[in-house]
Structures are given as C-alpha cells and as structure tokens.
C-alpha cells in the first residue's frame, strides 16, 4: 500500500467519523450507515470497508471524542506551573474558559454519549476514560475530595454553557477564577 493510498484511507476514515458525529447530532440512534455514507459522500460499501458495523462506527466516534478531549486538556497544561494542581487547572481552563473550543467539544461529547448508552462496548470505553481522568488528576498532588469537587463542577459548567447563553456569558467568567483558586493548596 502506498503512502498516498494510506493518506486517502485515513482521510476517508476521518470524513466518515465526522459524518457519523453530524448524523448522530441530527438523528440520534435512528442514524443509519446509509445516512452516514451519504453525508460522507461515499458508498455504503466504502463505509463498511472502514467500519464493519454501526456498533463499530459508534464506538470509533466515541473513542475519537475521548482522545480529542484528553489531548485538548493536555494542551492546556502550563509546564511553567511547578506546584500541585497543574493538571486540574488545565482541566478547568479547558472546560470553563468561554473561548475554549474544547468546552464545546465536551458539550458535544455529552450529547452524543447520551445516545450511545445501549451500544455494546460503550460502558467499557467510558469506564476506561473515567479511570484515565482519575489517574491523570490524582497524580497532581491535591486532595482527592478537592479534585472530585472541582472536576465535576467544571464538567457541569461546561455542559450547561452549551445550552444556556447566560451560563456562557455570565457564569463561566465568574466561575473560572473561583475554580482555579480551588486548585491551589
């Protein structure tokens, strides 16, 4: 297989995943592989070349979200902060900064994961992701109860900001500095 073929295959796979995300937002679990193929501009057999079933495609969409959110939070880590709470502060900034694109991604993830509750394999992926965050944030040197409180407050604000313009315009700018202060010893 040439590198050009690999690039085309990777590009097609990304287009399928993007189309699946879009179709999930519009149709929920009523989304079909044909809907996704049409949105991606390929044949259904072309889609099946990359994903053998709807379940496999849905798991890939969820996995892509999880990877993007993890990477996005890591991108917010300020390596100059040499004190406990560095990763939790990155988590808070990534989810609660009104300008953060990751905040919107997190809200989209919440929407889509709601549709995937009955898909085989989703529970295992979500459990693995929760374990990742627990370990990622626990290694930060803060009290576990403080981490728990700040983490879930940040997630709740991020989700609410995607549905309520007042949360985005008023509450996030007020809450962000408070949550960041809570990450300090």
mmCIF file with all atom_site columns, C-alpha atoms in Angstrom:
data_model
loop_
_atom_site.group_PDB
_atom_site.id
_atom_site.type_symbol
_atom_site.label_atom_id
_atom_site.label_alt_id
_atom_site.label_comp_id
_atom_site.label_asym_id
_atom_site.label_entity_id
_atom_site.label_seq_id
_atom_site.pdbx_PDB_ins_code
_atom_site.Cartn_x
_atom_site.Cartn_y
_atom_site.Cartn_z
_atom_site.occupancy
_atom_site.B_iso_or_equiv
_atom_site.pdbx_formal_charge
_atom_site.auth_seq_id
_atom_site.auth_comp_id
_atom_site.auth_asym_id
_atom_site.auth_atom_id
_atom_site.pdbx_PDB_model_num
ATOM 1   C CA . UNK A 1 1   ? 0.000   0.000  0.000  1.00 0.00 ? 1   UNK A CA 1
ATOM 2   C CA . UNK A 1 2   ? 1.456   3.378  -0.986 1.00 0.00 ? 2   UNK A CA 1
ATOM 3   C CA . UNK A 1 3   ? 1.616   6.356  1.316  1.00 0.00 ? 3   UNK A CA 1
ATOM 4   C CA . UNK A 1 4   ? -0.912  8.131  -0.951 1.00 0.00 ? 4   UNK A CA 1
ATOM 5   C CA . UNK A 1 5   ? -3.359  5.246  -0.541 1.00 0.00 ? 5   UNK A CA 1
ATOM 6   C CA . UNK A 1 6   ? -2.828  5.328  3.224  1.00 0.00 ? 6   UNK A CA 1
ATOM 7   C CA . UNK A 1 7   ? -3.445  9.090  3.311  1.00 0.00 ? 7   UNK A CA 1
ATOM 8   C CA . UNK A 1 8   ? -6.635  8.683  1.266  1.00 0.00 ? 8   UNK A CA 1
ATOM 9   C CA . UNK A 1 9   ? -7.797  5.862  3.522  1.00 0.00 ? 9   UNK A CA 1
ATOM 10  C CA . UNK A 1 10  ? -7.100  7.940  6.644  1.00 0.00 ? 10  UNK A CA 1
ATOM 11  C CA . UNK A 1 11  ? -8.862  10.953 5.146  1.00 0.00 ? 11  UNK A CA 1
ATOM 12  C CA . UNK A 1 12  ? -11.899 8.831  4.234  1.00 0.00 ? 12  UNK A CA 1
ATOM 13  C CA . UNK A 1 13  ? -11.985 7.388  7.744  1.00 0.00 ? 13  UNK A CA 1
ATOM 14  C CA . UNK A 1 14  ? -11.911 10.910 9.250  1.00 0.00 ? 14  UNK A CA 1
ATOM 15  C CA . UNK A 1 15  ? -14.693 12.014 6.872  1.00 0.00 ? 15  UNK A CA 1
ATOM 16  C CA . UNK A 1 16  ? -16.797 9.018  7.913  1.00 0.00 ? 16  UNK A CA 1
ATOM 17  C CA . UNK A 1 17  ? -16.288 9.797  11.607 1.00 0.00 ? 17  UNK A CA 1
ATOM 18  C CA . UNK A 1 18  ? -17.203 13.453 11.054 1.00 0.00 ? 18  UNK A CA 1
ATOM 19  C CA . UNK A 1 19  ? -20.311 12.434 9.123  1.00 0.00 ? 19  UNK A CA 1
ATOM 20  C CA . UNK A 1 20  ? -21.277 9.962  11.850 1.00 0.00 ? 20  UNK A CA 1
ATOM 21  C CA . UNK A 1 21  ? -20.937 12.669 14.508 1.00 0.00 ? 21  UNK A CA 1
ATOM 22  C CA . UNK A 1 22  ? -23.094 15.026 12.449 1.00 0.00 ? 22  UNK A CA 1
ATOM 23  C CA . UNK A 1 23  ? -25.726 12.366 11.811 1.00 0.00 ? 23  UNK A CA 1
ATOM 24  C CA . UNK A 1 24  ? -25.808 11.387 15.489 1.00 0.00 ? 24  UNK A CA 1
ATOM 25  C CA . UNK A 1 25  ? -26.479 15.006 16.436 1.00 0.00 ? 25  UNK A CA 1
ATOM 26  C CA . UNK A 1 26  ? -29.378 15.189 13.984 1.00 0.00 ? 26  UNK A CA 1
ATOM 27  C CA . UNK A 1 27  ? -30.869 11.688 14.097 1.00 0.00 ? 27  UNK A CA 1
ATOM 28  C CA . UNK A 1 28  ? -29.628 10.143 17.322 1.00 0.00 ? 28  UNK A CA 1
ATOM 29  C CA . UNK A 1 29  ? -29.691 6.359  17.235 1.00 0.00 ? 29  UNK A CA 1
ATOM 30  C CA . UNK A 1 30  ? -32.049 6.474  14.232 1.00 0.00 ? 30  UNK A CA 1
ATOM 31  C CA . UNK A 1 31  ? -28.920 7.239  12.237 1.00 0.00 ? 31  UNK A CA 1
ATOM 32  C CA . UNK A 1 32  ? -28.157 4.541  9.693  1.00 0.00 ? 32  UNK A CA 1
ATOM 33  C CA . UNK A 1 33  ? -24.959 3.561  7.948  1.00 0.00 ? 33  UNK A CA 1
ATOM 34  C CA . UNK A 1 34  ? -26.558 4.761  4.701  1.00 0.00 ? 34  UNK A CA 1
ATOM 35  C CA . UNK A 1 35  ? -27.165 8.211  6.256  1.00 0.00 ? 35  UNK A CA 1
ATOM 36  C CA . UNK A 1 36  ? -23.503 8.377  7.279  1.00 0.00 ? 36  UNK A CA 1
ATOM 37  C CA . UNK A 1 37  ? -22.251 7.178  3.888  1.00 0.00 ? 37  UNK A CA 1
ATOM 38  C CA . UNK A 1 38  ? -24.374 9.765  2.072  1.00 0.00 ? 38  UNK A CA 1
ATOM 39  C CA . UNK A 1 39  ? -23.202 12.567 4.374  1.00 0.00 ? 39  UNK A CA 1
ATOM 40  C CA . UNK A 1 40  ? -19.573 11.467 3.936  1.00 0.00 ? 40  UNK A CA 1
ATOM 41  C CA . UNK A 1 41  ? -20.007 11.344 0.153  1.00 0.00 ? 41  UNK A CA 1
ATOM 42  C CA . UNK A 1 42  ? -19.091 7.680  -0.195 1.00 0.00 ? 42  UNK A CA 1
ATOM 43  C CA . UNK A 1 43  ? -20.920 4.437  -0.881 1.00 0.00 ? 43  UNK A CA 1
ATOM 44  C CA . UNK A 1 44  ? -22.230 2.288  1.934  1.00 0.00 ? 44  UNK A CA 1
ATOM 45  C CA . UNK A 1 45  ? -19.799 -0.453 0.881  1.00 0.00 ? 45  UNK A CA 1
ATOM 46  C CA . UNK A 1 46  ? -16.986 2.107  1.132  1.00 0.00 ? 46  UNK A CA 1
ATOM 47  C CA . UNK A 1 47  ? -18.089 2.881  4.676  1.00 0.00 ? 47  UNK A CA 1
ATOM 48  C CA . UNK A 1 48  ? -18.250 -0.834 5.517  1.00 0.00 ? 48  UNK A CA 1
ATOM 49  C CA . UNK A 1 49  ? -14.658 -1.170 4.300  1.00 0.00 ? 49  UNK A CA 1
ATOM 50  C CA . UNK A 1 50  ? -13.646 1.067  7.236  1.00 0.00 ? 50  UNK A CA 1
ATOM 51  C CA . UNK A 1 51  ? -16.279 0.075  9.806  1.00 0.00 ? 51  UNK A CA 1
ATOM 52  C CA . UNK A 1 52  ? -17.828 -3.375 9.665  1.00 0.00 ? 52  UNK A CA 1
ATOM 53  C CA . UNK A 1 53  ? -20.956 -2.398 11.622 1.00 0.00 ? 53  UNK A CA 1
ATOM 54  C CA . UNK A 1 54  ? -22.886 0.504  13.063 1.00 0.00 ? 54  UNK A CA 1
ATOM 55  C CA . UNK A 1 55  ? -21.696 -0.538 16.528 1.00 0.00 ? 55  UNK A CA 1
ATOM 56  C CA . UNK A 1 56  ? -18.052 -0.401 15.437 1.00 0.00 ? 56  UNK A CA 1
ATOM 57  C CA . UNK A 1 57  ? -18.604 3.039  13.906 1.00 0.00 ? 57  UNK A CA 1
ATOM 58  C CA . UNK A 1 58  ? -20.321 4.376  17.029 1.00 0.00 ? 58  UNK A CA 1
ATOM 59  C CA . UNK A 1 59  ? -17.506 3.115  19.243 1.00 0.00 ? 59  UNK A CA 1
ATOM 60  C CA . UNK A 1 60  ? -14.975 4.787  16.947 1.00 0.00 ? 60  UNK A CA 1
ATOM 61  C CA . UNK A 1 61  ? -16.886 8.093  17.205 1.00 0.00 ? 61  UNK A CA 1
ATOM 62  C CA . UNK A 1 62  ? -16.884 7.869  20.990 1.00 0.00 ? 62  UNK A CA 1
ATOM 63  C CA . UNK A 1 63  ? -13.228 6.894  21.118 1.00 0.00 ? 63  UNK A CA 1
ATOM 64  C CA . UNK A 1 64  ? -12.305 9.842  18.887 1.00 0.00 ? 64  UNK A CA 1
ATOM 65  C CA . UNK A 1 65  ? -14.143 12.208 21.241 1.00 0.00 ? 65  UNK A CA 1
ATOM 66  C CA . UNK A 1 66  ? -12.354 10.804 24.260 1.00 0.00 ? 66  UNK A CA 1
ATOM 67  C CA . UNK A 1 67  ? -8.945  11.082 22.614 1.00 0.00 ? 67  UNK A CA 1
ATOM 68  C CA . UNK A 1 68  ? -9.643  14.650 21.462 1.00 0.00 ? 68  UNK A CA 1
ATOM 69  C CA . UNK A 1 69  ? -10.733 15.743 24.923 1.00 0.00 ? 69  UNK A CA 1
ATOM 70  C CA . UNK A 1 70  ? -7.699  14.139 26.569 1.00 0.00 ? 70  UNK A CA 1
ATOM 71  C CA . UNK A 1 71  ? -5.327  15.788 24.117 1.00 0.00 ? 71  UNK A CA 1
ATOM 72  C CA . UNK A 1 72  ? -7.122  19.099 24.423 1.00 0.00 ? 72  UNK A CA 1
ATOM 73  C CA . UNK A 1 73  ? -6.728  19.126 28.201 1.00 0.00 ? 73  UNK A CA 1
ATOM 74  C CA . UNK A 1 74  ? -3.053  18.142 27.929 1.00 0.00 ? 74  UNK A CA 1
ATOM 75  C CA . UNK A 1 75  ? -2.590  21.105 25.579 1.00 0.00 ? 75  UNK A CA 1
ATOM 76  C CA . UNK A 1 76  ? -3.827  23.380 28.376 1.00 0.00 ? 76  UNK A CA 1
ATOM 77  C CA . UNK A 1 77  ? -1.229  22.156 30.879 1.00 0.00 ? 77  UNK A CA 1
ATOM 78  C CA . UNK A 1 78  ? 1.137   25.014 31.725 1.00 0.00 ? 78  UNK A CA 1
ATOM 79  C CA . UNK A 1 79  ? 4.529   23.387 32.221 1.00 0.00 ? 79  UNK A CA 1
ATOM 80  C CA . UNK A 1 80  ? 5.760   26.528 33.979 1.00 0.00 ? 80  UNK A CA 1
ATOM 81  C CA . UNK A 1 81  ? 3.382   25.813 36.876 1.00 0.00 ? 81  UNK A CA 1
ATOM 82  C CA . UNK A 1 82  ? 5.568   23.770 39.202 1.00 0.00 ? 82  UNK A CA 1
ATOM 83  C CA . UNK A 1 83  ? 3.095   23.297 42.037 1.00 0.00 ? 83  UNK A CA 1
ATOM 84  C CA . UNK A 1 84  ? 0.291   20.891 42.877 1.00 0.00 ? 84  UNK A CA 1
ATOM 85  C CA . UNK A 1 85  ? -2.897  21.279 40.862 1.00 0.00 ? 85  UNK A CA 1
ATOM 86  C CA . UNK A 1 86  ? -1.283  21.872 37.467 1.00 0.00 ? 86  UNK A CA 1
ATOM 87  C CA . UNK A 1 87  ? -3.330  19.252 35.613 1.00 0.00 ? 87  UNK A CA 1
ATOM 88  C CA . UNK A 1 88  ? -6.574  20.110 37.398 1.00 0.00 ? 88  UNK A CA 1
ATOM 89  C CA . UNK A 1 89  ? -6.074  23.776 36.438 1.00 0.00 ? 89  UNK A CA 1
ATOM 90  C CA . UNK A 1 90  ? -5.599  22.672 32.829 1.00 0.00 ? 90  UNK A CA 1
ATOM 91  C CA . UNK A 1 91  ? -8.821  20.659 33.057 1.00 0.00 ? 91  UNK A CA 1
ATOM 92  C CA . UNK A 1 92  ? -10.712 23.652 34.452 1.00 0.00 ? 92  UNK A CA 1
ATOM 93  C CA . UNK A 1 93  ? -9.327  26.070 31.847 1.00 0.00 ? 93  UNK A CA 1
ATOM 94  C CA . UNK A 1 94  ? -10.053 23.644 29.007 1.00 0.00 ? 94  UNK A CA 1
ATOM 95  C CA . UNK A 1 95  ? -13.667 23.148 30.059 1.00 0.00 ? 95  UNK A CA 1
ATOM 96  C CA . UNK A 1 96  ? -14.578 26.527 31.549 1.00 0.00 ? 96  UNK A CA 1
ATOM 97  C CA . UNK A 1 97  ? -12.760 29.144 29.527 1.00 0.00 ? 97  UNK A CA 1
ATOM 98  C CA . UNK A 1 98  ? -15.530 30.807 27.487 1.00 0.00 ? 98  UNK A CA 1
ATOM 99  C CA . UNK A 1 99  ? -13.149 30.939 24.491 1.00 0.00 ? 99  UNK A CA 1
ATOM 100 C CA . UNK A 1 100 ? -12.206 27.246 24.680 1.00 0.00 ? 100 UNK A CA 1
ATOM 101 C CA . UNK A 1 101 ? -13.193 25.132 21.694 1.00 0.00 ? 101 UNK A CA 1
ATOM 102 C CA . UNK A 1 102 ? -12.699 22.108 23.929 1.00 0.00 ? 102 UNK A CA 1
ATOM 103 C CA . UNK A 1 103 ? -15.601 23.320 26.090 1.00 0.00 ? 103 UNK A CA 1
ATOM 104 C CA . UNK A 1 104 ? -17.864 22.989 23.060 1.00 0.00 ? 104 UNK A CA 1
ATOM 105 C CA . UNK A 1 105 ? -16.324 19.617 22.171 1.00 0.00 ? 105 UNK A CA 1
ATOM 106 C CA . UNK A 1 106 ? -17.038 18.424 25.709 1.00 0.00 ? 106 UNK A CA 1
ATOM 107 C CA . UNK A 1 107 ? -20.674 19.525 25.392 1.00 0.00 ? 107 UNK A CA 1
ATOM 108 C CA . UNK A 1 108 ? -20.978 17.708 22.066 1.00 0.00 ? 108 UNK A CA 1
ATOM 109 C CA . UNK A 1 109 ? -19.481 14.619 23.666 1.00 0.00 ? 109 UNK A CA 1
ATOM 110 C CA . UNK A 1 110 ? -22.129 14.711 26.404 1.00 0.00 ? 110 UNK A CA 1
ATOM 111 C CA . UNK A 1 111 ? -24.859 14.924 23.765 1.00 0.00 ? 111 UNK A CA 1
ATOM 112 C CA . UNK A 1 112 ? -23.540 12.030 21.738 1.00 0.00 ? 112 UNK A CA 1
ATOM 113 C CA . UNK A 1 113 ? -22.665 9.762  24.661 1.00 0.00 ? 113 UNK A CA 1
ATOM 114 C CA . UNK A 1 114 ? -26.276 10.111 25.815 1.00 0.00 ? 114 UNK A CA 1
ATOM 115 C CA . UNK A 1 115 ? -27.353 8.377  22.590 1.00 0.00 ? 115 UNK A CA 1
ATOM 116 C CA . UNK A 1 116 ? -24.812 5.573  22.944 1.00 0.00 ? 116 UNK A CA 1
ATOM 117 C CA . UNK A 1 117 ? -25.892 4.138  26.293 1.00 0.00 ? 117 UNK A CA 1
ATOM 118 C CA . UNK A 1 118 ? -27.087 0.812  24.859 1.00 0.00 ? 118 UNK A CA 1
ATOM 119 C CA . UNK A 1 119 ? -24.243 0.295  22.391 1.00 0.00 ? 119 UNK A CA 1
ATOM 120 C CA . UNK A 1 120 ? -22.110 -2.712 23.254 1.00 0.00 ? 120 UNK A CA 1
ATOM 121 C CA . UNK A 1 121 ? -18.644 -1.620 24.357 1.00 0.00 ? 121 UNK A CA 1
ATOM 122 C CA . UNK A 1 122 ? -19.568 1.942  25.380 1.00 0.00 ? 122 UNK A CA 1
ATOM 123 C CA . UNK A 1 123 ? -19.598 1.176  29.105 1.00 0.00 ? 123 UNK A CA 1
ATOM 124 C CA . UNK A 1 124 ? -16.067 -0.214 28.897 1.00 0.00 ? 124 UNK A CA 1
ATOM 125 C CA . UNK A 1 125 ? -14.802 2.831  26.970 1.00 0.00 ? 125 UNK A CA 1
ATOM 126 C CA . UNK A 1 126 ? -16.422 5.238  29.424 1.00 0.00 ? 126 UNK A CA 1
ATOM 127 C CA . UNK A 1 127 ? -15.080 3.291  32.395 1.00 0.00 ? 127 UNK A CA 1
ATOM 128 C CA . UNK A 1 128 ? -11.583 3.377  30.890 1.00 0.00 ? 128 UNK A CA 1
ATOM 129 C CA . UNK A 1 129 ? -11.932 7.124  30.298 1.00 0.00 ? 129 UNK A CA 1
ATOM 130 C CA . UNK A 1 130 ? -13.092 7.772  33.852 1.00 0.00 ? 130 UNK A CA 1
ATOM 131 C CA . UNK A 1 131 ? -10.119 5.787  35.156 1.00 0.00 ? 131 UNK A CA 1
ATOM 132 C CA . UNK A 1 132 ? -7.811  7.826  32.910 1.00 0.00 ? 132 UNK A CA 1
ATOM 133 C CA . UNK A 1 133 ? -9.095  11.108 34.371 1.00 0.00 ? 133 UNK A CA 1
ATOM 134 C CA . UNK A 1 134 ? -8.959  9.839  37.934 1.00 0.00 ? 134 UNK A CA 1
ATOM 135 C CA . UNK A 1 135 ? -5.304  8.833  37.479 1.00 0.00 ? 135 UNK A CA 1
ATOM 136 C CA . UNK A 1 136 ? -4.364  11.908 35.440 1.00 0.00 ? 136 UNK A CA 1
ATOM 137 C CA . UNK A 1 137 ? -5.775  14.259 38.044 1.00 0.00 ? 137 UNK A CA 1
ATOM 138 C CA . UNK A 1 138 ? -4.802  12.194 41.118 1.00 0.00 ? 138 UNK A CA 1
ATOM 139 C CA . UNK A 1 139 ? -1.116  12.419 40.265 1.00 0.00 ? 139 UNK A CA 1
ATOM 140 C CA . UNK A 1 140 ? -1.375  16.160 40.698 1.00 0.00 ? 140 UNK A CA 1
ATOM 141 C CA . UNK A 1 141 ? -0.710  16.339 44.429 1.00 0.00 ? 141 UNK A CA 1
ATOM 142 C CA . UNK A 1 142 ? -4.095  17.698 45.538 1.00 0.00 ? 142 UNK A CA 1
ATOM 143 C CA . UNK A 1 143 ? -6.606  16.257 47.973 1.00 0.00 ? 143 UNK A CA 1
ATOM 144 C CA . UNK A 1 144 ? -8.827  13.725 46.121 1.00 0.00 ? 144 UNK A CA 1
ATOM 145 C CA . UNK A 1 145 ? -12.015 15.318 47.511 1.00 0.00 ? 145 UNK A CA 1
ATOM 146 C CA . UNK A 1 146 ? -10.971 18.715 46.159 1.00 0.00 ? 146 UNK A CA 1
ATOM 147 C CA . UNK A 1 147 ? -10.209 17.178 42.768 1.00 0.00 ? 147 UNK A CA 1
ATOM 148 C CA . UNK A 1 148 ? -13.617 15.487 42.715 1.00 0.00 ? 148 UNK A CA 1
ATOM 149 C CA . UNK A 1 149 ? -15.489 18.681 43.533 1.00 0.00 ? 149 UNK A CA 1
ATOM 150 C CA . UNK A 1 150 ? -13.613 20.884 41.070 1.00 0.00 ? 150 UNK A CA 1
ATOM 151 C CA . UNK A 1 151 ? -13.699 18.290 38.288 1.00 0.00 ? 151 UNK A CA 1
ATOM 152 C CA . UNK A 1 152 ? -17.443 17.786 38.395 1.00 0.00 ? 152 UNK A CA 1
ATOM 153 C CA . UNK A 1 153 ? -18.145 21.494 38.844 1.00 0.00 ? 153 UNK A CA 1
ATOM 154 C CA . UNK A 1 154 ? -16.084 22.212 35.708 1.00 0.00 ? 154 UNK A CA 1
ATOM 155 C CA . UNK A 1 155 ? -17.880 19.474 33.753 1.00 0.00 ? 155 UNK A CA 1
ATOM 156 C CA . UNK A 1 156 ? -21.294 20.718 34.846 1.00 0.00 ? 156 UNK A CA 1
ATOM 157 C CA . UNK A 1 157 ? -20.498 24.305 33.871 1.00 0.00 ? 157 UNK A CA 1
ATOM 158 C CA . UNK A 1 158 ? -19.085 23.201 30.516 1.00 0.00 ? 158 UNK A CA 1
ATOM 159 C CA . UNK A 1 159 ? -22.250 21.247 29.717 1.00 0.00 ? 159 UNK A CA 1
ATOM 160 C CA . UNK A 1 160 ? -24.589 23.997 30.927 1.00 0.00 ? 160 UNK A CA 1
ATOM 161 C CA . UNK A 1 161 ? -22.726 26.611 28.876 1.00 0.00 ? 161 UNK A CA 1
ATOM 162 C CA . UNK A 1 162 ? -23.567 24.725 25.684 1.00 0.00 ? 162 UNK A CA 1
ATOM 163 C CA . UNK A 1 163 ? -27.310 25.065 26.338 1.00 0.00 ? 163 UNK A CA 1
ATOM 164 C CA . UNK A 1 164 ? -27.718 28.301 28.251 1.00 0.00 ? 164 UNK A CA 1
ATOM 165 C CA . UNK A 1 165 ? -26.241 31.516 26.834 1.00 0.00 ? 165 UNK A CA 1
ATOM 166 C CA . UNK A 1 166 ? -26.374 33.118 30.309 1.00 0.00 ? 166 UNK A CA 1
ATOM 167 C CA . UNK A 1 167 ? -24.029 30.457 31.678 1.00 0.00 ? 167 UNK A CA 1
ATOM 168 C CA . UNK A 1 168 ? -21.588 31.175 28.855 1.00 0.00 ? 168 UNK A CA 1
ATOM 169 C CA . UNK A 1 169 ? -21.846 34.962 29.078 1.00 0.00 ? 169 UNK A CA 1
ATOM 170 C CA . UNK A 1 170 ? -22.148 35.460 32.824 1.00 0.00 ? 170 UNK A CA 1
ATOM 171 C CA . UNK A 1 171 ? -21.489 32.354 34.897 1.00 0.00 ? 171 UNK A CA 1
ATOM 172 C CA . UNK A 1 172 ? -18.350 30.944 33.272 1.00 0.00 ? 172 UNK A CA 1
ATOM 173 C CA . UNK A 1 173 ? -16.383 34.195 33.538 1.00 0.00 ? 173 UNK A CA 1
ATOM 174 C CA . UNK A 1 174 ? -17.295 34.363 37.256 1.00 0.00 ? 174 UNK A CA 1
ATOM 175 C CA . UNK A 1 175 ? -16.794 30.675 37.998 1.00 0.00 ? 175 UNK A CA 1
ATOM 176 C CA . UNK A 1 176 ? -13.489 30.152 36.183 1.00 0.00 ? 176 UNK A CA 1
ATOM 177 C CA . UNK A 1 177 ? -11.321 32.170 38.622 1.00 0.00 ? 177 UNK A CA 1
ATOM 178 C CA . UNK A 1 178 ? -13.109 30.609 41.608 1.00 0.00 ? 178 UNK A CA 1
ATOM 179 C CA . UNK A 1 179 ? -12.484 27.091 40.353 1.00 0.00 ? 179 UNK A CA 1
ATOM 180 C CA . UNK A 1 180 ? -8.866  27.919 39.581 1.00 0.00 ? 180 UNK A CA 1
ATOM 181 C CA . UNK A 1 181 ? -8.408  29.219 43.136 1.00 0.00 ? 181 UNK A CA 1
ATOM 182 C CA . UNK A 1 182 ? -9.815  25.930 44.403 1.00 0.00 ? 182 UNK A CA 1
ATOM 183 C CA . UNK A 1 183 ? -6.950  24.117 42.630 1.00 0.00 ? 183 UNK A CA 1
ATOM 184 C CA . UNK A 1 184 ? -4.385  25.890 44.798 1.00 0.00 ? 184 UNK A CA 1
ATOM 185 C CA . UNK A 1 185 ? -3.249  24.412 48.110 1.00 0.00 ? 185 UNK A CA 1
#
